[in-house]
CSV table of C-alpha atoms and ligand atoms in Angstrom, one decimal:
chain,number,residue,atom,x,y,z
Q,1,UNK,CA,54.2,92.8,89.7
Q,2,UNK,CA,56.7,93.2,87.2
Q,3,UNK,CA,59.5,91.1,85.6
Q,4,UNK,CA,62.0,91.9,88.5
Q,5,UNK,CA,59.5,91.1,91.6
Q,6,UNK,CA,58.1,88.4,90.0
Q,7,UNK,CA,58.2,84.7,91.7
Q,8,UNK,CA,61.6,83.2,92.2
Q,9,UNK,CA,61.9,80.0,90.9
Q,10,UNK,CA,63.7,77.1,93.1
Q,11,UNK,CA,65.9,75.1,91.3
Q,12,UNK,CA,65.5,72.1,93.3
Q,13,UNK,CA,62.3,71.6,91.5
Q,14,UNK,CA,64.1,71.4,88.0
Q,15,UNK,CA,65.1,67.9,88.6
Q,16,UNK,CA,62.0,66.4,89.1
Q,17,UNK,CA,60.3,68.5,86.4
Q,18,UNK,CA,63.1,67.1,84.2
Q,19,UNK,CA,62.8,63.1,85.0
Q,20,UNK,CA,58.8,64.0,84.7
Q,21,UNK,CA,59.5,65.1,81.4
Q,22,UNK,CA,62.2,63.0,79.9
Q,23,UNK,CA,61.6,59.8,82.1
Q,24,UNK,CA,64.9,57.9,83.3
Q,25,UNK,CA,67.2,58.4,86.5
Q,26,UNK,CA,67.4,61.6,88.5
Q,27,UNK,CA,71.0,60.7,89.1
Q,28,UNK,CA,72.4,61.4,85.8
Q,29,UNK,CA,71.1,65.0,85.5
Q,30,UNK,CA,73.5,67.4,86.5
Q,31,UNK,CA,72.3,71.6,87.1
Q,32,UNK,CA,74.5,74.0,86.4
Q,33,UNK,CA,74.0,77.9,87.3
Q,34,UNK,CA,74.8,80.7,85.5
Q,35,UNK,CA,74.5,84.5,87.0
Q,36,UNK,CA,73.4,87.8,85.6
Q,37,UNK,CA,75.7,90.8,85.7
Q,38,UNK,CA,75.6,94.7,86.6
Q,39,UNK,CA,78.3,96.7,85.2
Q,40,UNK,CA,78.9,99.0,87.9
Q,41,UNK,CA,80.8,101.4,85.5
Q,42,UNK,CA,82.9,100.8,82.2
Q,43,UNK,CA,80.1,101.3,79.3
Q,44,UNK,CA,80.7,101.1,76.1
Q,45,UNK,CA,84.4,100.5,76.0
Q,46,UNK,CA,85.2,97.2,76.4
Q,47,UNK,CA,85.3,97.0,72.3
Q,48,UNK,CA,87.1,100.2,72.6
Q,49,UNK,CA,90.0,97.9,74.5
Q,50,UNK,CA,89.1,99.6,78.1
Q,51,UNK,CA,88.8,98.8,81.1
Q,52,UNK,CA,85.1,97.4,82.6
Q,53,UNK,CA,84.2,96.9,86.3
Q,54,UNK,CA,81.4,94.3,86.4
Q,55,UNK,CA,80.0,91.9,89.3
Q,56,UNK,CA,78.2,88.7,89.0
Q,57,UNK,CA,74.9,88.6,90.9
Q,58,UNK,CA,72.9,86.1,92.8
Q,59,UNK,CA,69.9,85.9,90.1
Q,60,UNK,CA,71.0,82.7,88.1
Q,61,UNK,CA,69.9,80.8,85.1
Q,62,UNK,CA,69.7,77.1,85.6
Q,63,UNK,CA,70.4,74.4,82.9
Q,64,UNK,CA,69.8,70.6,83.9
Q,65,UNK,CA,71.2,68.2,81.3
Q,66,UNK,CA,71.4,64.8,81.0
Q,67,UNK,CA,73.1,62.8,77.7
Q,68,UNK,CA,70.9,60.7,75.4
Q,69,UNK,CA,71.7,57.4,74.2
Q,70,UNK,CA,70.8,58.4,70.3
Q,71,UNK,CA,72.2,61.6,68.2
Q,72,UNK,CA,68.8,64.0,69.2
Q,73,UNK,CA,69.4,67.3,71.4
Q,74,UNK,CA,66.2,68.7,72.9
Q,75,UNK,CA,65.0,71.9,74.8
Q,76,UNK,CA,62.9,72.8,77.2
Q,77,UNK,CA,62.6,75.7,79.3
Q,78,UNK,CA,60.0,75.8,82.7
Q,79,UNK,CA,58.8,79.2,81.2
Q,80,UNK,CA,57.9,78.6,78.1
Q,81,UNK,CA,55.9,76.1,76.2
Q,82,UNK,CA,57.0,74.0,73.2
Q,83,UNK,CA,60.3,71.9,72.7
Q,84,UNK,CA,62.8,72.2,70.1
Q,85,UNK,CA,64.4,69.6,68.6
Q,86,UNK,CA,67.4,69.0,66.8
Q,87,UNK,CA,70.4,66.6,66.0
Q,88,UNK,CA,73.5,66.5,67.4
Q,89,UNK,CA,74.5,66.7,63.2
Q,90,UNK,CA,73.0,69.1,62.3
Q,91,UNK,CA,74.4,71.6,60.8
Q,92,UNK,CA,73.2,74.6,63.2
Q,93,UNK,CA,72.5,77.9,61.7
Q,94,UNK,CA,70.2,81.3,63.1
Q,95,UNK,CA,66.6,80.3,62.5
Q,96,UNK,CA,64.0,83.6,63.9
Q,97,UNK,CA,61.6,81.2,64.3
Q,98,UNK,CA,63.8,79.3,66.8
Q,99,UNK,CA,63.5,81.4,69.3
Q,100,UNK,CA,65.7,81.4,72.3
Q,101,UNK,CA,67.2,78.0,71.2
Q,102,UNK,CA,69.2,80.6,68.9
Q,103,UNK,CA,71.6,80.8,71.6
Q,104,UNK,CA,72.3,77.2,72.3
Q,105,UNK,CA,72.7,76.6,68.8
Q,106,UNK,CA,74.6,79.4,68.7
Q,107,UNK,CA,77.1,78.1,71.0
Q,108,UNK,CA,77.0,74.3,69.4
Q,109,UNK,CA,77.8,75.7,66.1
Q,110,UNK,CA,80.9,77.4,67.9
Q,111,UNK,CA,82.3,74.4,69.7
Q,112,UNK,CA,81.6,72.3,66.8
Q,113,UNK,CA,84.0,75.0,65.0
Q,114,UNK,CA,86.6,74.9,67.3
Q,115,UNK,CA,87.1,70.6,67.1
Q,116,UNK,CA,84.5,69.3,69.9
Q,117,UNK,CA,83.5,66.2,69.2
Q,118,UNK,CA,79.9,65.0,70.5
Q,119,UNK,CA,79.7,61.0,70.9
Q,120,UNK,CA,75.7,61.9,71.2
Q,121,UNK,CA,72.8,63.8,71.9
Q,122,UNK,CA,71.9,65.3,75.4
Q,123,UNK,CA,68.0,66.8,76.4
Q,124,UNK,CA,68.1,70.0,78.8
Q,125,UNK,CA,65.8,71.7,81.0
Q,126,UNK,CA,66.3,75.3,81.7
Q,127,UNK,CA,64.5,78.2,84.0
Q,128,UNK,CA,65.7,81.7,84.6
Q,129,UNK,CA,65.4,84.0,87.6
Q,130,UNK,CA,67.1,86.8,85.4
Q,131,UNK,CA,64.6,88.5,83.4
Q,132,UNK,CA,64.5,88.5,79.6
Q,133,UNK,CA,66.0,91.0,77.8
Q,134,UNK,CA,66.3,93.2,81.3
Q,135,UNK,CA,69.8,94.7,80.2
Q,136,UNK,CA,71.7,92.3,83.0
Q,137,UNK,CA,72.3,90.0,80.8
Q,138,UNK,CA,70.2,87.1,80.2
Q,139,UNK,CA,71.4,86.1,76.4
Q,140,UNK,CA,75.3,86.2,77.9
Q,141,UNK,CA,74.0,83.6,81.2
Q,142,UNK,CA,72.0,81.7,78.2
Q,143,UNK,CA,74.7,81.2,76.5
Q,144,UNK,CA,78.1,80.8,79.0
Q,145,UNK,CA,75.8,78.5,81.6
Q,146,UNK,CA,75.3,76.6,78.6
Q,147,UNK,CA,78.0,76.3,77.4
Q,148,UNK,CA,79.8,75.5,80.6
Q,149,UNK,CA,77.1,72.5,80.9
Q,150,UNK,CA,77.7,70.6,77.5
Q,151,UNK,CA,81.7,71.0,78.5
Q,152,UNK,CA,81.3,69.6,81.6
Q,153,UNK,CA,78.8,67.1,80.5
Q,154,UNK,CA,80.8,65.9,77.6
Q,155,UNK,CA,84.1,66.0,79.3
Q,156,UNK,CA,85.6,69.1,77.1
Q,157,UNK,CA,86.9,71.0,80.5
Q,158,UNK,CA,86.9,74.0,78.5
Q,159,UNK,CA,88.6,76.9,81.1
Q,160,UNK,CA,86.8,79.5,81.5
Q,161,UNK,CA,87.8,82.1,79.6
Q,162,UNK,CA,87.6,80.1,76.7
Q,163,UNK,CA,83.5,79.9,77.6
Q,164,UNK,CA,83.6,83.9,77.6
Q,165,UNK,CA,85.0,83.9,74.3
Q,166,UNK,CA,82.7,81.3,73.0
Q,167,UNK,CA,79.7,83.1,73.9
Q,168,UNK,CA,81.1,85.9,72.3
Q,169,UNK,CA,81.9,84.3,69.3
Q,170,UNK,CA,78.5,82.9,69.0
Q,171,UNK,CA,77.0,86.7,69.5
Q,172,UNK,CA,79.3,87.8,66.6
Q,173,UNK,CA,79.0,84.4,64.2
Q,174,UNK,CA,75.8,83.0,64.9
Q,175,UNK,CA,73.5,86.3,66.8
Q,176,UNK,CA,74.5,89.1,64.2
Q,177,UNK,CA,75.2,91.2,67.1
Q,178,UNK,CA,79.2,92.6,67.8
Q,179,UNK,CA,79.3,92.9,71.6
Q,180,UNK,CA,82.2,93.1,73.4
Q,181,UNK,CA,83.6,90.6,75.7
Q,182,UNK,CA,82.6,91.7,79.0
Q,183,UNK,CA,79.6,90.2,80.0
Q,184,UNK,CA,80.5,86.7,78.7
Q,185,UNK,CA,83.5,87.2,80.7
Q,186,UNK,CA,82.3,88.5,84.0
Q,187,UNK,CA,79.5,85.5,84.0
Q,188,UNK,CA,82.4,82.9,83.0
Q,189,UNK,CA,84.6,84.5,85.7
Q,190,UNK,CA,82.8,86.1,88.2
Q,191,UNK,CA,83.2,85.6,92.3
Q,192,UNK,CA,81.1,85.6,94.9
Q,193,UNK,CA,82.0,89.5,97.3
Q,194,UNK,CA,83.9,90.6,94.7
Q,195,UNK,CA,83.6,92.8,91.5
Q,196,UNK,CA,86.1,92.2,88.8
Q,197,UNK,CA,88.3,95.0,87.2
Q,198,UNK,CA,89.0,93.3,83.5
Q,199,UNK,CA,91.0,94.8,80.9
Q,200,UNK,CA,89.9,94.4,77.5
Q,201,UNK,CA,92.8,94.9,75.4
Q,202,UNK,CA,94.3,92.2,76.9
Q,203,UNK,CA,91.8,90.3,78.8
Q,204,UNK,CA,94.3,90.4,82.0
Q,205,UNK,CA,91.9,90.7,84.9
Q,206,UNK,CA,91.6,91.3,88.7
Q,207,UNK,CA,88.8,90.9,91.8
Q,208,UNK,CA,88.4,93.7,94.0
Q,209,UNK,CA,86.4,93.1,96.9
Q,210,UNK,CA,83.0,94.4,96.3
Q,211,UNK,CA,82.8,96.0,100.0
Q,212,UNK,CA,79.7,98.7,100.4
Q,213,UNK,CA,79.3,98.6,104.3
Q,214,UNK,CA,76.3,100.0,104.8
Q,215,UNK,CA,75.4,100.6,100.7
Q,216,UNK,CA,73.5,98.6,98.4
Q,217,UNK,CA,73.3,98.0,94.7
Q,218,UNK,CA,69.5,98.5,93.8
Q,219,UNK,CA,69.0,97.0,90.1
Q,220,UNK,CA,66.1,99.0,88.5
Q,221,UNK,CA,64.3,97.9,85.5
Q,222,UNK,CA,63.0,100.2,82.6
Q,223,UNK,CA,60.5,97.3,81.4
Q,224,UNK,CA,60.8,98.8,78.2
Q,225,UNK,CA,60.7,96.5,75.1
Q,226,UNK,CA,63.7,97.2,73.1
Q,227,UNK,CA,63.3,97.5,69.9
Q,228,UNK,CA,66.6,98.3,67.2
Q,229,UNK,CA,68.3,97.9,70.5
Q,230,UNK,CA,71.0,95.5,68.4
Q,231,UNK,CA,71.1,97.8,65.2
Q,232,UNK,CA,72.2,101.0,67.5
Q,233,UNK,CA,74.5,99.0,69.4
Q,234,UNK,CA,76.3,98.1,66.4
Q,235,UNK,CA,76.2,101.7,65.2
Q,236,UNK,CA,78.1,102.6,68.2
Q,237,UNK,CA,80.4,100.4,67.4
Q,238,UNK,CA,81.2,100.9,63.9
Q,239,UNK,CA,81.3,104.8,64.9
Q,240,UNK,CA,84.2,104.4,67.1
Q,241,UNK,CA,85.9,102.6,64.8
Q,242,UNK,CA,85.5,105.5,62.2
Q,243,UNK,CA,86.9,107.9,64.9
Q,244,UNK,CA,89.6,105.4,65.7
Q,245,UNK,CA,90.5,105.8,62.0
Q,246,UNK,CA,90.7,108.9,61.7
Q,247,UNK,CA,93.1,109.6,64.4
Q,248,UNK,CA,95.1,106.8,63.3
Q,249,UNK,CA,95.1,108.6,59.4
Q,250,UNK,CA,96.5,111.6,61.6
Q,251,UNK,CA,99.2,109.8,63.2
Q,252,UNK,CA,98.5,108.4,66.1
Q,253,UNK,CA,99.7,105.2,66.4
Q,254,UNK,CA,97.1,103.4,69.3
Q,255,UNK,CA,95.5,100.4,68.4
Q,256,UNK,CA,92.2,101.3,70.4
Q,257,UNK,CA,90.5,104.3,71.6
Q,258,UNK,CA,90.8,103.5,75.2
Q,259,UNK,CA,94.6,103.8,75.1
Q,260,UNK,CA,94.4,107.2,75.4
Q,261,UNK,CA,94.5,109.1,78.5
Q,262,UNK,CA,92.6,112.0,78.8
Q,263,UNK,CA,95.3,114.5,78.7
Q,264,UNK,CA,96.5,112.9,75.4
Q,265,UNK,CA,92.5,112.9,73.5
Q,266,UNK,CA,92.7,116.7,74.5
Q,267,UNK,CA,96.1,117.1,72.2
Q,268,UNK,CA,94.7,114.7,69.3
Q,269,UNK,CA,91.2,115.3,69.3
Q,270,UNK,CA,91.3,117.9,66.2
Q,271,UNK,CA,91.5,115.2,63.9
Q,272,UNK,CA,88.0,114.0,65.0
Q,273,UNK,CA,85.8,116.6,62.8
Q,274,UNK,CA,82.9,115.1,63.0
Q,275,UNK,CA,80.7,116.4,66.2
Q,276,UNK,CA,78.9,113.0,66.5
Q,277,UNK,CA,82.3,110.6,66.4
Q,278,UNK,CA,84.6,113.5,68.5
Q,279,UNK,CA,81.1,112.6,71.3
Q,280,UNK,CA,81.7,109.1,70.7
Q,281,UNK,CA,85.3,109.2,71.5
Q,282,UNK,CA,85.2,111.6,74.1
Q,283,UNK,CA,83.2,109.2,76.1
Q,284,UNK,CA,85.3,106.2,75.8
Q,285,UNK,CA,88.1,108.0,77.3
Q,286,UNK,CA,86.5,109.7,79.7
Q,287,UNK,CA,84.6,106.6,81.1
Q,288,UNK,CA,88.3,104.1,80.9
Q,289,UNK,CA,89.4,107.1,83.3
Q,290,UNK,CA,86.5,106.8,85.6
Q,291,UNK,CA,86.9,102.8,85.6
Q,292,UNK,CA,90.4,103.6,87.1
Q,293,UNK,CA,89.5,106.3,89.3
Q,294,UNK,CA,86.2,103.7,90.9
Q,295,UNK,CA,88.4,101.2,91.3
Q,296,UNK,CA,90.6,103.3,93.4
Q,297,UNK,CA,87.8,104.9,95.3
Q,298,UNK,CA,86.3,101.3,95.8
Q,299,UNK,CA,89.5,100.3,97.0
Q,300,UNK,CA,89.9,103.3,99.7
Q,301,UNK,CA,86.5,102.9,101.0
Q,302,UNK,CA,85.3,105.9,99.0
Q,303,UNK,CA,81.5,105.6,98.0
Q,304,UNK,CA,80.7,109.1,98.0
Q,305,UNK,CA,83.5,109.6,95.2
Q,306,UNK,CA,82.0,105.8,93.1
Q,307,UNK,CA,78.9,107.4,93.7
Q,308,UNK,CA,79.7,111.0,91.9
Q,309,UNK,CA,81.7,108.7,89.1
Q,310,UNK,CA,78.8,106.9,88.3
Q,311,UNK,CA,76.3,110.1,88.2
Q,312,UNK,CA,79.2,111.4,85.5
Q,313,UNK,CA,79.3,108.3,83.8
Q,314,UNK,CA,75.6,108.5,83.1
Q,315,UNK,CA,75.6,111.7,82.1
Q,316,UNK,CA,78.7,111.2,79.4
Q,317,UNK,CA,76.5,108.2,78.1
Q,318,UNK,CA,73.2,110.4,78.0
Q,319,UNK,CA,74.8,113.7,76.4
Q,320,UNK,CA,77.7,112.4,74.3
Q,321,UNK,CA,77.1,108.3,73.9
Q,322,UNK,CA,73.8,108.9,73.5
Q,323,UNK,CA,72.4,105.5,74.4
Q,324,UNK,CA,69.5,106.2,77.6
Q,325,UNK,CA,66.6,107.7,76.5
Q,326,UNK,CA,63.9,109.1,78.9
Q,327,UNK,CA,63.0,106.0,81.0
Q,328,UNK,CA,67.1,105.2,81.6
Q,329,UNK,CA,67.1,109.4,82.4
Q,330,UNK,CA,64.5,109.3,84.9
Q,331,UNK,CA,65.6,106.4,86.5
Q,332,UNK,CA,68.6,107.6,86.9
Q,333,UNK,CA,68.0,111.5,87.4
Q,334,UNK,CA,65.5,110.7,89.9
Q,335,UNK,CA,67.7,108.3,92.2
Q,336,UNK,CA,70.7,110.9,92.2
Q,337,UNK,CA,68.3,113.1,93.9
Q,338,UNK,CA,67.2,110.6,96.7
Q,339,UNK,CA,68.3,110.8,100.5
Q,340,UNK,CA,70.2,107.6,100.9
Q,341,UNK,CA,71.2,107.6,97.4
Q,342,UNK,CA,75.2,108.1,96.6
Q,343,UNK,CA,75.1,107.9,92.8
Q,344,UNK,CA,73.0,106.4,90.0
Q,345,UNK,CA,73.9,104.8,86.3
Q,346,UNK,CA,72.3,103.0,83.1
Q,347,UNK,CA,74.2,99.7,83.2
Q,348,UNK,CA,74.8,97.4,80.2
Q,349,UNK,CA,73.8,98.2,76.6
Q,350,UNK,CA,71.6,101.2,77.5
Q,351,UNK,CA,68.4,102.1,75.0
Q,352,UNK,CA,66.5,100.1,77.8
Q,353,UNK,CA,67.5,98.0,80.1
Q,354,UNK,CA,68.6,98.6,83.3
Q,355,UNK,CA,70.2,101.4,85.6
Q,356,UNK,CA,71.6,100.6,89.2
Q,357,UNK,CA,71.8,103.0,92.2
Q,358,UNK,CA,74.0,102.8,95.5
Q,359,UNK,CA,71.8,103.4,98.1
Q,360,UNK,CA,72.2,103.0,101.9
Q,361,UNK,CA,70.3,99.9,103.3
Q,362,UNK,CA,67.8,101.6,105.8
Q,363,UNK,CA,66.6,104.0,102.9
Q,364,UNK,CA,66.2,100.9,100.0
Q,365,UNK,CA,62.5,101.0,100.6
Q,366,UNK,CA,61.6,104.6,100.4
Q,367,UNK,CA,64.1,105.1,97.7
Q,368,UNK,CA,62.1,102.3,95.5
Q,369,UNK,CA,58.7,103.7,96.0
Q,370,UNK,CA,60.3,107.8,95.5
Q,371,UNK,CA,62.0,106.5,92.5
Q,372,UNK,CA,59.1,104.4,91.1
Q,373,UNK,CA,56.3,107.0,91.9
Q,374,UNK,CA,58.2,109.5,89.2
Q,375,UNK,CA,59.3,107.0,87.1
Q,376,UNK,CA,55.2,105.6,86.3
Q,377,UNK,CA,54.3,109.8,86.4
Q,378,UNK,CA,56.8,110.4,83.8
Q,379,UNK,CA,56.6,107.3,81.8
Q,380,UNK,CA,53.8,105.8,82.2
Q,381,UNK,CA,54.2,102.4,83.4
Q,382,UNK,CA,56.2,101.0,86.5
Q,383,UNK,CA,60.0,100.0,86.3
Q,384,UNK,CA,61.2,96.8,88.4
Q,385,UNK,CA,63.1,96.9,91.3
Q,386,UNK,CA,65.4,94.9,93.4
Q,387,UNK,CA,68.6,95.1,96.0
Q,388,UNK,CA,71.3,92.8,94.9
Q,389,UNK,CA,73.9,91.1,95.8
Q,390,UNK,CA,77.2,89.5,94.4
Q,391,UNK,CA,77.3,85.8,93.0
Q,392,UNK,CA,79.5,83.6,91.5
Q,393,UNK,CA,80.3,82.8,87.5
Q,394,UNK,CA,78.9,79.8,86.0
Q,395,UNK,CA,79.2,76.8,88.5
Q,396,UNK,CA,77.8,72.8,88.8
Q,397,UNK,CA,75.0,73.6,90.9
Q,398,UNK,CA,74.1,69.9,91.8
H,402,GLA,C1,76.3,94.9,76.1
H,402,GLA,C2,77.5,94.2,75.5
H,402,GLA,C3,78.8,94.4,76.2
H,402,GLA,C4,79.1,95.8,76.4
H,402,GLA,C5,77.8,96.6,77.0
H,402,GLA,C6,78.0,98.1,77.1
H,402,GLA,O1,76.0,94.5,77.4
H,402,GLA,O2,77.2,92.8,75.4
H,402,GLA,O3,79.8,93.7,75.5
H,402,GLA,O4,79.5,96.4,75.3
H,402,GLA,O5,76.7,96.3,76.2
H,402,GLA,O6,79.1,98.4,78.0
């Protein structure tokens, strides 16, 4: 058992668990859901203003919440035990030893910032069928399901986009942490069937029907405990920005890396002297091309050609992104070789996480126990596996 096989939790329960904790009417809780994401390719470059191609999926975060008739806000979440406390006044800042309440605070700090005004407190109860810090993006459903609750709740109707940048905000502000704006936005945004093309630069964004036929995403989890995981990320980051510099100094005049096409890197690229930021760079143009080239091939029915884009798109953020490491590799590596198997990728913030795999339904099962026989050889312990399927962006659940 592992973190990805591991019971799924009803949500149906959480209202009872809730009036059995707080007391008081079931009728005034509310549950809102909040999904975890795959990027099926687009890494790394949605703070490089490119072009990302994520799908919600139908493993959700749940947050009942009910108001309170004094100033006190108070958290509990089904899996783990103690409750934190605060007030509605407070002024909220990062505290370690807070814990996951970090996020929530994270995001009251943020709509506190942008003029909400909260006539009380409120008491939540939380689960989570995404797993913790799996690389599908548990903080991102923390923190837009979340938010998207206290709006609702407290009558701010904040639109959704607005959510995606308030969980980013609260990543940048509040977490220490510079992500980009893609996984607050897919989980803000997302739709059932669908996968959603979103363009950074300008946050202009389209659903493409997510249609595999016969194919399935297979989510497969390194279980390894990230460490630094934040600190590289925002290496990446800054690094691009230092090549983005540099070929501005030399006259380019783009505002982000992803503006450029291929063909156009290959004529400016001699400004970029430095062999680790000219990798860097490389990759983000390379993988905005691929996002294009996907889309089309998703569009035309094409899996075998998705499939080969994601295999490259792996390999670019192996060899010149350099964020996999050997239990990402293997997962991968080992998939692309599978019967069945069309094309394999680290998705999300790589270093960890999670990679995903197209695989034809009828070969799901012997793929899984191929892919996870190597991977425990190699590594040592067993990564988590599951088929998914599309879901919808943060919604009242009941
Ligand atoms: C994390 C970040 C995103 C994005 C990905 C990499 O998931 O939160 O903004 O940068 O990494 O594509």
């Amino acid at each position: 058992m592992n973190s990805l096989t591991s019971t799924t939790y009803n949500p149906d329960d959480l209202i009872p668990e809730f009036v059995k904790l707080y007391g008081g009417k079931a009728e005034d809780v509310r549950i809102y859901s909040s999904p975890a994401r795959i990027n099926i390719i687009g890494e790394h470059i949605d703070y490089n203003g490119g072009k990302v191609f994520p799908a919600a999926i139908n493993k959700y975060l749940y947050v009942a919440i009910r108001k309170r008739q004094d100033s006190k806000v108070i958290y509990n979440d089904v899996r783990f035990p103690g409750t934190f406390e605060f007030d509605i006044n407070d002024n909220f800042v990062f505290d370690k030893k807070n814990d996951y309440a970090n996020y929530l605070n994270g995001i009251l700090s943020q709509l506190k910032a942008a003029g909400h005004k909260f006539d009380c407190g409120f008491e939540i109860l939380m689960v989570s069928n995404v797993p913790a810090g799996g690389g599908i993006s548990s903080s991102s459903a923390l923190e837009c399901g979340f938010a998207y609750a206290v709006s609702e709740t407290f009558g701010f109707n904040i639109d959704r986009v607005t959510i995606a940048k308030l969980g980013q905000m609260s990543e940048h502000n509040f977490m220490g942490v510079n992500c980009g704006i893609m996984d607050q936005f897919i989980i803000a945004t997302g739709k059932k069937n669908t996968a959603e093309m979103l363009d950074c630069a300008t946050l202009d964004y389209e659903y493409a029907p997510l249609e595999l036929g016969d194919y399935r995403f297979v989510v497969m989890n390194t279980n390894k405990v990230r460490r630094l995981a934040d600190s590289k990320y925002n290496e990446r980051r800054s690094q691009c920005e230092e090549a983005l510099k540099l070929l501005q100094d030399s006259g380019c005049s783009i505002k982000a890396l992803c503006e450029l096409t291929p063909a156009k890197w290959e004529e400016v690229k001699g400004a970029v002297k430095d062999e680790v930021l000219l990798k860097r760079a490389k990759h983000c143009v390379y993988e905005n091309q691929r996002v294009l080239d996907a889309v089309a091939a998703l569009k035309a029915g094409d899996l075998v050609k998705l499939g080969a884009l994601l295999n490259a798109s792996h390999k670019s953020l192996k060899e010149d992104y350099e964020v996999t490491g050997i239990e990402l590799d293997t997962l991968a590596e080992t998939s692309q070789k599978q019967d069945g198997c069309l094309g394999a990728r680290m998705t999300g913030a790589g270093f960890g996480g999670c990679a995903i795999a197209l695989v034809h339904k009828d070969k799901v099962d012997s793929f899984i126990e191929n892919v996870q026989k190597e991977y425990t050889k190699v590594v040592g312990y067993a990564a988590g596996f599951f088929a998914c399927e599309s879901g919808d962006g943060v919604a009242l659940y009941k």
